[in-house]
PDB file of C-alpha atoms in Angstrom:
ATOM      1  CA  UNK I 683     -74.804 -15.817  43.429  1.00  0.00           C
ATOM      2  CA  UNK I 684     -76.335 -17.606  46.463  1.00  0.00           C
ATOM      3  CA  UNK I 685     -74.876 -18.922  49.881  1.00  0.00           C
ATOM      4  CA  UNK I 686     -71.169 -17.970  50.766  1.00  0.00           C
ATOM      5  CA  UNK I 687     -68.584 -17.434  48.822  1.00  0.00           C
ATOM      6  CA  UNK I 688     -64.886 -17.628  49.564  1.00  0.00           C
ATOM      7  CA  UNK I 689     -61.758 -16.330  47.582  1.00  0.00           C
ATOM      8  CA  UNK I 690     -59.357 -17.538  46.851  1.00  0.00           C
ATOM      9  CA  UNK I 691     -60.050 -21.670  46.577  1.00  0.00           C
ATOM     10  CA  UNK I 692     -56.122 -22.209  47.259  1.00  0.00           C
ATOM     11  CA  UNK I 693     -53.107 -20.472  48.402  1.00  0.00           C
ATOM     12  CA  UNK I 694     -49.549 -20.339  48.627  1.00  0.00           C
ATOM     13  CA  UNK I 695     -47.288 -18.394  50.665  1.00  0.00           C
ATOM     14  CA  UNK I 696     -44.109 -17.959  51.895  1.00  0.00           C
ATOM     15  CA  UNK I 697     -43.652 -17.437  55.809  1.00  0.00           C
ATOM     16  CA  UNK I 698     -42.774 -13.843  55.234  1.00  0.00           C
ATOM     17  CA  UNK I 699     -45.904 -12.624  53.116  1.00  0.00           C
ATOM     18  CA  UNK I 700     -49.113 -11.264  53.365  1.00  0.00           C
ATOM     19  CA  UNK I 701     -51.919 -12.449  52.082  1.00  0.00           C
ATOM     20  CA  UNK I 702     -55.823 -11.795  52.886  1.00  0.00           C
ATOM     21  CA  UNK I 703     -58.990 -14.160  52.205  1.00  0.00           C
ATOM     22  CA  UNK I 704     -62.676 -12.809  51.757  1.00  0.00           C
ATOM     23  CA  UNK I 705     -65.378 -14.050  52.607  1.00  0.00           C
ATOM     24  CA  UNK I 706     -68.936 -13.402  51.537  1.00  0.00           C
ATOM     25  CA  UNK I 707     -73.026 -14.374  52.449  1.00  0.00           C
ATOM     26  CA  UNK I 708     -75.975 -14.212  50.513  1.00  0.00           C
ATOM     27  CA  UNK I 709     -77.942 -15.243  52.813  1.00  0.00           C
ATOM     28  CA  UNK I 710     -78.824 -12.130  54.829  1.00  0.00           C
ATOM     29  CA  UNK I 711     -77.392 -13.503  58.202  1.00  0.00           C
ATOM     30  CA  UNK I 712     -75.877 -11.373  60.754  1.00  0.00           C
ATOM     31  CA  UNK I 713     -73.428 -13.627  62.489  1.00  0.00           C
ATOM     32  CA  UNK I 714     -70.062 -14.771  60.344  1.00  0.00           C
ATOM     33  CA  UNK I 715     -67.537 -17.098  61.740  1.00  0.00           C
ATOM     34  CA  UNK I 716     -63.843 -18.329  60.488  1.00  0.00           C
ATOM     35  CA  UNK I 717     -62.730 -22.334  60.899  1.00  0.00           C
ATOM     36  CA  UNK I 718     -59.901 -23.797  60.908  1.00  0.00           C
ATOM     37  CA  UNK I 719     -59.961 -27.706  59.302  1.00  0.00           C
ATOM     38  CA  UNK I 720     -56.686 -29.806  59.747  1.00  0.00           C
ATOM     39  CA  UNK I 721     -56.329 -33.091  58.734  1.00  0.00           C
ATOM     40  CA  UNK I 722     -57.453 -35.897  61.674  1.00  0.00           C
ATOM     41  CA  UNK I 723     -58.652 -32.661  63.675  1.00  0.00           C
ATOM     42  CA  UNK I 724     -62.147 -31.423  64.499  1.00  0.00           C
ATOM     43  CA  UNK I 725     -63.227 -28.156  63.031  1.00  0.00           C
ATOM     44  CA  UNK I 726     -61.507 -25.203  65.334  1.00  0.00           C
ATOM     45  CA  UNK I 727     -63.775 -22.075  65.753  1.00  0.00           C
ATOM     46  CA  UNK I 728     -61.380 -18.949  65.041  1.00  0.00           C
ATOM     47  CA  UNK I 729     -63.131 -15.600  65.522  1.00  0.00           C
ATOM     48  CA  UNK I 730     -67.133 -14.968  65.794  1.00  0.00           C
ATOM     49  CA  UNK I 731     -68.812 -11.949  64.482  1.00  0.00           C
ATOM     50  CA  UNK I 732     -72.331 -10.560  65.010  1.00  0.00           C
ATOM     51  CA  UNK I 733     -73.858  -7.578  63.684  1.00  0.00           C
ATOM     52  CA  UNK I 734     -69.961  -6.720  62.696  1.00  0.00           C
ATOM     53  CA  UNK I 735     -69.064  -7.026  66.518  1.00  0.00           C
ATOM     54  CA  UNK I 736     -66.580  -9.832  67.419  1.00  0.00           C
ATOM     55  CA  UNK I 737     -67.965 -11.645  69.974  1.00  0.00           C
ATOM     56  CA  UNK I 738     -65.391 -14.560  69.949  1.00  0.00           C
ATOM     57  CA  UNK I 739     -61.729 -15.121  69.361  1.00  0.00           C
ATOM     58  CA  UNK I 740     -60.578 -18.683  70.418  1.00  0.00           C
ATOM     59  CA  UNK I 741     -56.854 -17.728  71.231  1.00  0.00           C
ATOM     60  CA  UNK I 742     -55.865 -17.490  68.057  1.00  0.00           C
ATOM     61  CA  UNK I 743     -52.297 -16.178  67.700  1.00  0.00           C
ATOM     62  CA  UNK I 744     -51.944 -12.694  66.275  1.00  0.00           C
ATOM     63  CA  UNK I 745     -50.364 -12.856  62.924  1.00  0.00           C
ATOM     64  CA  UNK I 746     -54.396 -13.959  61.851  1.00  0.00           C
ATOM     65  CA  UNK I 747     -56.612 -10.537  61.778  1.00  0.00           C
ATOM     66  CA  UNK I 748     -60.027 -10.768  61.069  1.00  0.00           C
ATOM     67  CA  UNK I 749     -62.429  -8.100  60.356  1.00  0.00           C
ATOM     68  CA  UNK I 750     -65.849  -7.561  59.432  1.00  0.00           C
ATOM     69  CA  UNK I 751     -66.929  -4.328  57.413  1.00  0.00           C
ATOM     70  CA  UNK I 752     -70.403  -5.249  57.072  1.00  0.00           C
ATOM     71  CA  UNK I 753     -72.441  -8.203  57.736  1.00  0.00           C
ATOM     72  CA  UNK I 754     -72.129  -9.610  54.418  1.00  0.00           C
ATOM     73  CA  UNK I 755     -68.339  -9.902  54.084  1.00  0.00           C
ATOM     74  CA  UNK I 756     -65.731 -10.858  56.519  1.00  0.00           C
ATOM     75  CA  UNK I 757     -61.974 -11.588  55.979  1.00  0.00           C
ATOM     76  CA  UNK I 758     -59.050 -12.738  57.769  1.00  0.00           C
ATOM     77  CA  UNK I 759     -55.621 -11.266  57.449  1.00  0.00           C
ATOM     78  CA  UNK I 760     -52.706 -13.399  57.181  1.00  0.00           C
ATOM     79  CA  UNK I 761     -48.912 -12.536  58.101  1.00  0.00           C
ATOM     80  CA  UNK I 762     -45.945 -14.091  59.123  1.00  0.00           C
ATOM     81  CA  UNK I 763     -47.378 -17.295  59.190  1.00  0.00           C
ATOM     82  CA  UNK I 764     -46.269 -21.094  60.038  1.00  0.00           C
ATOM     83  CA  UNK I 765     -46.270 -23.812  58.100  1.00  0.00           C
ATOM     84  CA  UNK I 766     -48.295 -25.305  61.189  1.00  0.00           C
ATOM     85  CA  UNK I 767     -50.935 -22.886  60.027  1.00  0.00           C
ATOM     86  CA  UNK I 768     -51.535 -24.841  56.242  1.00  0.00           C
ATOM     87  CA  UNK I 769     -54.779 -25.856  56.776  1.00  0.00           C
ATOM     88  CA  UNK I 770     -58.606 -25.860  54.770  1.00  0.00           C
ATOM     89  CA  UNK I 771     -60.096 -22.090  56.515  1.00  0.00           C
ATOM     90  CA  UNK I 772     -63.546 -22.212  56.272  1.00  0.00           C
ATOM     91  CA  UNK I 773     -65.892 -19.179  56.481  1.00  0.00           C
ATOM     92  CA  UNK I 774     -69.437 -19.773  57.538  1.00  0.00           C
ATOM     93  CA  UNK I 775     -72.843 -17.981  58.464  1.00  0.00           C
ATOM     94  CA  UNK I 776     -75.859 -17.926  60.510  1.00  0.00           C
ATOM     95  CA  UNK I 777     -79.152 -16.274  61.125  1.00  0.00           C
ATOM     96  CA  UNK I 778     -77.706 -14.417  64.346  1.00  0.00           C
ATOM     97  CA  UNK I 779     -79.006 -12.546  67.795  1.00  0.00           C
ATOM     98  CA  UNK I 780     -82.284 -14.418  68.865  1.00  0.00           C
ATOM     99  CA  UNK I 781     -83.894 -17.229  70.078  1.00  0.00           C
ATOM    100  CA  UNK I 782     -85.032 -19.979  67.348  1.00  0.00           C
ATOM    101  CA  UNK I 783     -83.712 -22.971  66.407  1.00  0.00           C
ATOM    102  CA  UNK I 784     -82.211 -21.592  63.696  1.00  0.00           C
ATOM    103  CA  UNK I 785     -79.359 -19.286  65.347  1.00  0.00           C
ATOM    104  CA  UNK I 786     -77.158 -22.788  65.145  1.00  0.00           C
ATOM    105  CA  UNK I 787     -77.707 -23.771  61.536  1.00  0.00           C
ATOM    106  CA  UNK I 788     -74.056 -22.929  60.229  1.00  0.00           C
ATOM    107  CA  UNK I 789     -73.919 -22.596  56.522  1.00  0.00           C
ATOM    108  CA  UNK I 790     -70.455 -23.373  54.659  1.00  0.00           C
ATOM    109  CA  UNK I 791     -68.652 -21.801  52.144  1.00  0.00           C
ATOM    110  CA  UNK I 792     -66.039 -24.420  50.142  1.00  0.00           C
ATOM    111  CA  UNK I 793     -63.083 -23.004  51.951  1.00  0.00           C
ATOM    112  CA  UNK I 794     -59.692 -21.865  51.274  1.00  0.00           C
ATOM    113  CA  UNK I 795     -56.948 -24.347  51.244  1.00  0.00           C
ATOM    114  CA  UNK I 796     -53.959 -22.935  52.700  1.00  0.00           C
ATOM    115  CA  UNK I 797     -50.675 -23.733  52.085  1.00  0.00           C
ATOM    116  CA  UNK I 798     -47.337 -22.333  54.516  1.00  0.00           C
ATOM    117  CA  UNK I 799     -44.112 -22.907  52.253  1.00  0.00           C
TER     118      UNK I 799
ATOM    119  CA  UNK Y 610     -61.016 -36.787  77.085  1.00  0.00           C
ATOM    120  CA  UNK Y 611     -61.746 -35.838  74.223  1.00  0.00           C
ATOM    121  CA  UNK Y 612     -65.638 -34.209  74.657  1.00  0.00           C
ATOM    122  CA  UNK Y 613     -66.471 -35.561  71.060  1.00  0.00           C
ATOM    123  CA  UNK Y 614     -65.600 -38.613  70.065  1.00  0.00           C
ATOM    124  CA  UNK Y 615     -66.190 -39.491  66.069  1.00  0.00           C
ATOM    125  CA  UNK Y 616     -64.085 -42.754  64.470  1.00  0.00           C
ATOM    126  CA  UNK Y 617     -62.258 -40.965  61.444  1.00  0.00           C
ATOM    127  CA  UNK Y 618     -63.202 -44.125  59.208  1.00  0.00           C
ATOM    128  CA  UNK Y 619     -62.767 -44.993  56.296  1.00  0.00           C
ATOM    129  CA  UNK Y 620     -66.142 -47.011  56.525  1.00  0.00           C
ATOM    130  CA  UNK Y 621     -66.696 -48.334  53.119  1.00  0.00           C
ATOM    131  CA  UNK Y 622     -69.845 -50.335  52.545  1.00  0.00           C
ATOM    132  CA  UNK Y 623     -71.307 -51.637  49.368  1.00  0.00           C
ATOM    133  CA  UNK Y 624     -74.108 -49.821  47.589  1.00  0.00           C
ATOM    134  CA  UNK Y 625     -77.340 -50.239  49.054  1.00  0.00           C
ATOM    135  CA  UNK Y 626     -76.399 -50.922  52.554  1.00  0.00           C
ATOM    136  CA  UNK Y 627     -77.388 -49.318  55.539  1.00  0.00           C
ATOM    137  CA  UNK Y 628     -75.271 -46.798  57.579  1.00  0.00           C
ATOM    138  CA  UNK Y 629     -74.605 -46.443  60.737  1.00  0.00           C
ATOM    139  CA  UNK Y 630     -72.470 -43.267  61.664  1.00  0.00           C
ATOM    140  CA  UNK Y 631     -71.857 -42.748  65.620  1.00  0.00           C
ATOM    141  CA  UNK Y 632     -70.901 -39.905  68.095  1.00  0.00           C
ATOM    142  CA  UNK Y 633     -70.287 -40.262  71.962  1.00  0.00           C
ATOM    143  CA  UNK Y 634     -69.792 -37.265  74.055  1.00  0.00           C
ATOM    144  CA  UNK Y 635     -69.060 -36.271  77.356  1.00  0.00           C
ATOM    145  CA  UNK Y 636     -70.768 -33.111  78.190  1.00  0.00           C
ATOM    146  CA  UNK Y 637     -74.137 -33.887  79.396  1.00  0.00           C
ATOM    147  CA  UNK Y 638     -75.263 -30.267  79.134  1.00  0.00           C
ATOM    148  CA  UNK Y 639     -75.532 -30.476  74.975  1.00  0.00           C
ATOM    149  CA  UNK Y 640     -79.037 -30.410  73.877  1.00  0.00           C
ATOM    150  CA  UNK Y 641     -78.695 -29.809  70.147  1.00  0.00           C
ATOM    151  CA  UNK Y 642     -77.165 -32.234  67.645  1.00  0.00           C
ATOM    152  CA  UNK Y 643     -76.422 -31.625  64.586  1.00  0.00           C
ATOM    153  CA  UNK Y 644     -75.265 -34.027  61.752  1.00  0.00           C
ATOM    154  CA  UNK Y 645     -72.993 -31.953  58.484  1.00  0.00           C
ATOM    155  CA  UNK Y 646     -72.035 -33.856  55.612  1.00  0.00           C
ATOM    156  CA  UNK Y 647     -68.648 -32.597  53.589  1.00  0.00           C
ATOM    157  CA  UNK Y 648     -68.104 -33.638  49.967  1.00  0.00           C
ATOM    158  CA  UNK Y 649     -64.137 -33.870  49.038  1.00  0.00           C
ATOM    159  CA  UNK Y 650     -62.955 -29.980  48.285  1.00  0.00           C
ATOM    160  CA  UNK Y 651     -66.300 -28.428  49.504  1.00  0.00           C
ATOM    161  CA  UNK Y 652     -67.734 -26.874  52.983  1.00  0.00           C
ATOM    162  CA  UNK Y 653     -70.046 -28.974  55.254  1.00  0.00           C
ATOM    163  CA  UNK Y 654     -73.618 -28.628  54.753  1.00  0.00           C
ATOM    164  CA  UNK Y 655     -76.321 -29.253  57.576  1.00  0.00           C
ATOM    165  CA  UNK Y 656     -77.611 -32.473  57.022  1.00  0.00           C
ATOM    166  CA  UNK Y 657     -79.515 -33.147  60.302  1.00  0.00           C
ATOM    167  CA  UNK Y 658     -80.778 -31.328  63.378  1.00  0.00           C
ATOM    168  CA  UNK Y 659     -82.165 -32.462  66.358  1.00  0.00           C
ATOM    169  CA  UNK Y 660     -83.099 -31.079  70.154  1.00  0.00           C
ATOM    170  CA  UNK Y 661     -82.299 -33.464  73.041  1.00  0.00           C
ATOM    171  CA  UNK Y 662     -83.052 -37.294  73.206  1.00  0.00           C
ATOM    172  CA  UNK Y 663     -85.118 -39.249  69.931  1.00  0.00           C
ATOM    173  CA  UNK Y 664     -85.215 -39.579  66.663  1.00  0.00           C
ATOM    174  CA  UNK Y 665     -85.703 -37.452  63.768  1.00  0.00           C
ATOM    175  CA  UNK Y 666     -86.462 -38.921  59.989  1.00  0.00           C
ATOM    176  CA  UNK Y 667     -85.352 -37.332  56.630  1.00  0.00           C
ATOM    177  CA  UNK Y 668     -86.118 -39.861  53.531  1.00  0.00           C
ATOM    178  CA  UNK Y 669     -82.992 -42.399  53.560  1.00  0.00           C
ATOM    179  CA  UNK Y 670     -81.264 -40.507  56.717  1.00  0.00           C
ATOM    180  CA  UNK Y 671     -82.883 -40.892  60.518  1.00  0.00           C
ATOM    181  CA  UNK Y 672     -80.753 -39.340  63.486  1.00  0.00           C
ATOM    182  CA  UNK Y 673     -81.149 -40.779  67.038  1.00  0.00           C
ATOM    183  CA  UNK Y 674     -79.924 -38.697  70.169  1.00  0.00           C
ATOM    184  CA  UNK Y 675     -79.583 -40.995  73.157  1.00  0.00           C
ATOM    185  CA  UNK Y 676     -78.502 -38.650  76.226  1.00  0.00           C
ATOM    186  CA  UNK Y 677     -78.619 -41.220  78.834  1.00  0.00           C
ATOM    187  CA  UNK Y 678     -75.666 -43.107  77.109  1.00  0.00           C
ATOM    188  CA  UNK Y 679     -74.571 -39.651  75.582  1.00  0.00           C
ATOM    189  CA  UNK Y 680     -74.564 -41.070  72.498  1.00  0.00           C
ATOM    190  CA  UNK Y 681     -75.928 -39.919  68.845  1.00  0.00           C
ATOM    191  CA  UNK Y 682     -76.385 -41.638  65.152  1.00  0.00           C
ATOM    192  CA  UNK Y 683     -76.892 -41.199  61.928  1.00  0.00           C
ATOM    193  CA  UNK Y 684     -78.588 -44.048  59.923  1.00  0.00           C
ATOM    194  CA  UNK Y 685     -78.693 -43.748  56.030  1.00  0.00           C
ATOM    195  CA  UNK Y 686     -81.120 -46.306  54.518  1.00  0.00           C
ATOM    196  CA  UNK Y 687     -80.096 -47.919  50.482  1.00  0.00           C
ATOM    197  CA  UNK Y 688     -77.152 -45.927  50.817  1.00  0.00           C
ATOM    198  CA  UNK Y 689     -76.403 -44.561  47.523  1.00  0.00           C
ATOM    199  CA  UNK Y 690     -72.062 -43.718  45.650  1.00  0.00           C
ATOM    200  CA  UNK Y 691     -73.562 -39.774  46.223  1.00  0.00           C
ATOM    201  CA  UNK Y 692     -73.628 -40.499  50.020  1.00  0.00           C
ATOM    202  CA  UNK Y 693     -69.599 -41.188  49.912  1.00  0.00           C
ATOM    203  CA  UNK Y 694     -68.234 -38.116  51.885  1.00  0.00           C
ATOM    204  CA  UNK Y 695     -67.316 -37.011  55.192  1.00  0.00           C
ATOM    205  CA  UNK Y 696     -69.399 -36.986  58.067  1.00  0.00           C
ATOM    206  CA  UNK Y 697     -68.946 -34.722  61.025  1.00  0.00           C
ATOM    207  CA  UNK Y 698     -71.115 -34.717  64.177  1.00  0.00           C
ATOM    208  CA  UNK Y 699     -71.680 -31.327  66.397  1.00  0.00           C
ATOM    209  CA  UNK Y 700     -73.385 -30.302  69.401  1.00  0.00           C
ATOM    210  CA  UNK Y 701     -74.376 -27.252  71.619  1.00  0.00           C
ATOM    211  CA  UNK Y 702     -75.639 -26.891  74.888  1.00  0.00           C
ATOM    212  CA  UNK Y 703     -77.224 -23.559  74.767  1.00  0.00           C
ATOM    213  CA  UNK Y 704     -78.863 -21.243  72.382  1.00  0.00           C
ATOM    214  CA  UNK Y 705     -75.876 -18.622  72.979  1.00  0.00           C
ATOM    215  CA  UNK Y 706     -77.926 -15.807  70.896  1.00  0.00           C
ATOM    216  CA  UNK Y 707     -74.837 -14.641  68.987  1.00  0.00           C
ATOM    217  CA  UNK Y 708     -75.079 -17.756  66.894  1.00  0.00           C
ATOM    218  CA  UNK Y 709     -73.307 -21.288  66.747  1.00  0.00           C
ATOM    219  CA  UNK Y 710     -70.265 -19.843  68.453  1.00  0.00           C
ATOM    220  CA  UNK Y 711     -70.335 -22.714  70.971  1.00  0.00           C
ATOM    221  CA  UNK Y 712     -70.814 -25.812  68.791  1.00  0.00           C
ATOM    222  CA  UNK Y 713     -67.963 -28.998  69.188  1.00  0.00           C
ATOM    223  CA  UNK Y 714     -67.332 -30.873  66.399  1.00  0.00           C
ATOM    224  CA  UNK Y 715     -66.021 -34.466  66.040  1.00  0.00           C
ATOM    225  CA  UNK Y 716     -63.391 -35.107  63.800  1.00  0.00           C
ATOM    226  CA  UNK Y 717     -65.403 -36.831  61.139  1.00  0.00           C
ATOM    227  CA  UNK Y 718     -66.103 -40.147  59.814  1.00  0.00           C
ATOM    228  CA  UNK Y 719     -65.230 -40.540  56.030  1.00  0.00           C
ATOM    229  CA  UNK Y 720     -67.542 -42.738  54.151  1.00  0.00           C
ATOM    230  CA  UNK Y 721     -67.292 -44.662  51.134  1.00  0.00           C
ATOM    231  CA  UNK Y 722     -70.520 -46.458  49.238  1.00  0.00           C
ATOM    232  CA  UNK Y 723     -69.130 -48.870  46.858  1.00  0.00           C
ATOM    233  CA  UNK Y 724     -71.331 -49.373  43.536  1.00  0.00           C
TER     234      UNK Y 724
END
């Protein structure tokens, strides 16, 4: 399998459960982030990893977890969530630490659409 | 204000028609542009990349940065039904070294090519 891969392609939860999505690259990239895509909103950066450090974590509130075993998988932990939170959650990669042109290039996996019953 | 501005669309034009697909910004410390393109029920997929002010040509799709009027666009030449998706501009203003943890999106424009 090539690119990145994200389980599962929907979900459905109840306020009060816990649920977890994986994410995974084939790439051989060292930096993995998490998205959030509403509907009429601009892609909203989540958490940042590189080489399994999180460098970033845009305020997000608490009841999402990420973490980041290794450099090719990275998941985010859901609990107690809103129905606010229903939303597409993207997972995406990139080369990483260094200089060239390519450290930008964001690749995609198809998402996880979540929905907050 | 918004630092990316991106009409949501729809923009539906008939097949073979030319595109024109706009971003205007306000941060005039972006240098890098980038243009994704996001088929219904998939991820975006880099489509276009360009440093600072120009153009940049890729068969049927050209992107043109103009920074003085902080403005970018995406032209697609004999549009084709396959080029009906969602477009969504981004920018950066730095190489940040972790990666593309400082890129702002627009909200996207969704496009529809009539046959």
């Amino acid at each position: 399998e090539t690119g990145v891969t994200q389980t599962p392609r929907h979900l459905v939860m109840g306020m009060t459960n816990k649920k977890s999505l994986k994410c995974e690259q084939h790439l051989g990239h060292n930096a993995m982030y998490w998205y959030k895509q509403s509907a009429k909103k601009p892609l909203e950066l989540m958490f940042v990893y590189s080489l399994e450090e999180r460098v970033e974590n845009n305020s997000v509130p608490s009841r999402f977890s990420p973490e980041c075993p290794n450099s090719s998988h990275l998941f985010l932990h859901l609990h107690t969530l809103q129905p606010e939170d229903s939303a597409l959650y993207l997972c995406a990669s990139s080369q990483g630490p260094g200089d060239t042109s390519t450290n930008e290039k964001l690749f995609f996996g198809s998402g996880t659409q979540l929905s907050v019953l | 204000q918004k630092e990316v501005e991106q009409d949501p669309g729809p923009l539906s034009v008939p097949e073979g028609a030319i595109v024109s697909l706009n971003c205007t910004y306000s941060n005039s410390a972006f240098q890098y542009f980038m243009w994704y393109r996001q088929y219904s029920r998939k991820g975006p997929e880099l489509l276009m990349y360009t440093y600072s002010s120009g153009n940049k040509e890729d068969g049927r799709f050209t992107a043109q940065v103009d920074k003085s009027s902080k403005y970018i666009s995406l032209f697609i030449r004999d549009s084709q039904p396959s080029d009906s998706a969602t477009y969504l501009c981004a920018m950066t203003a730095t190489y940040s070294g972790g990666g593309a943890d400082g890129l702002t999106f627009g909200k996207g424009t969704h496009l529809i090519i009539q046959p």
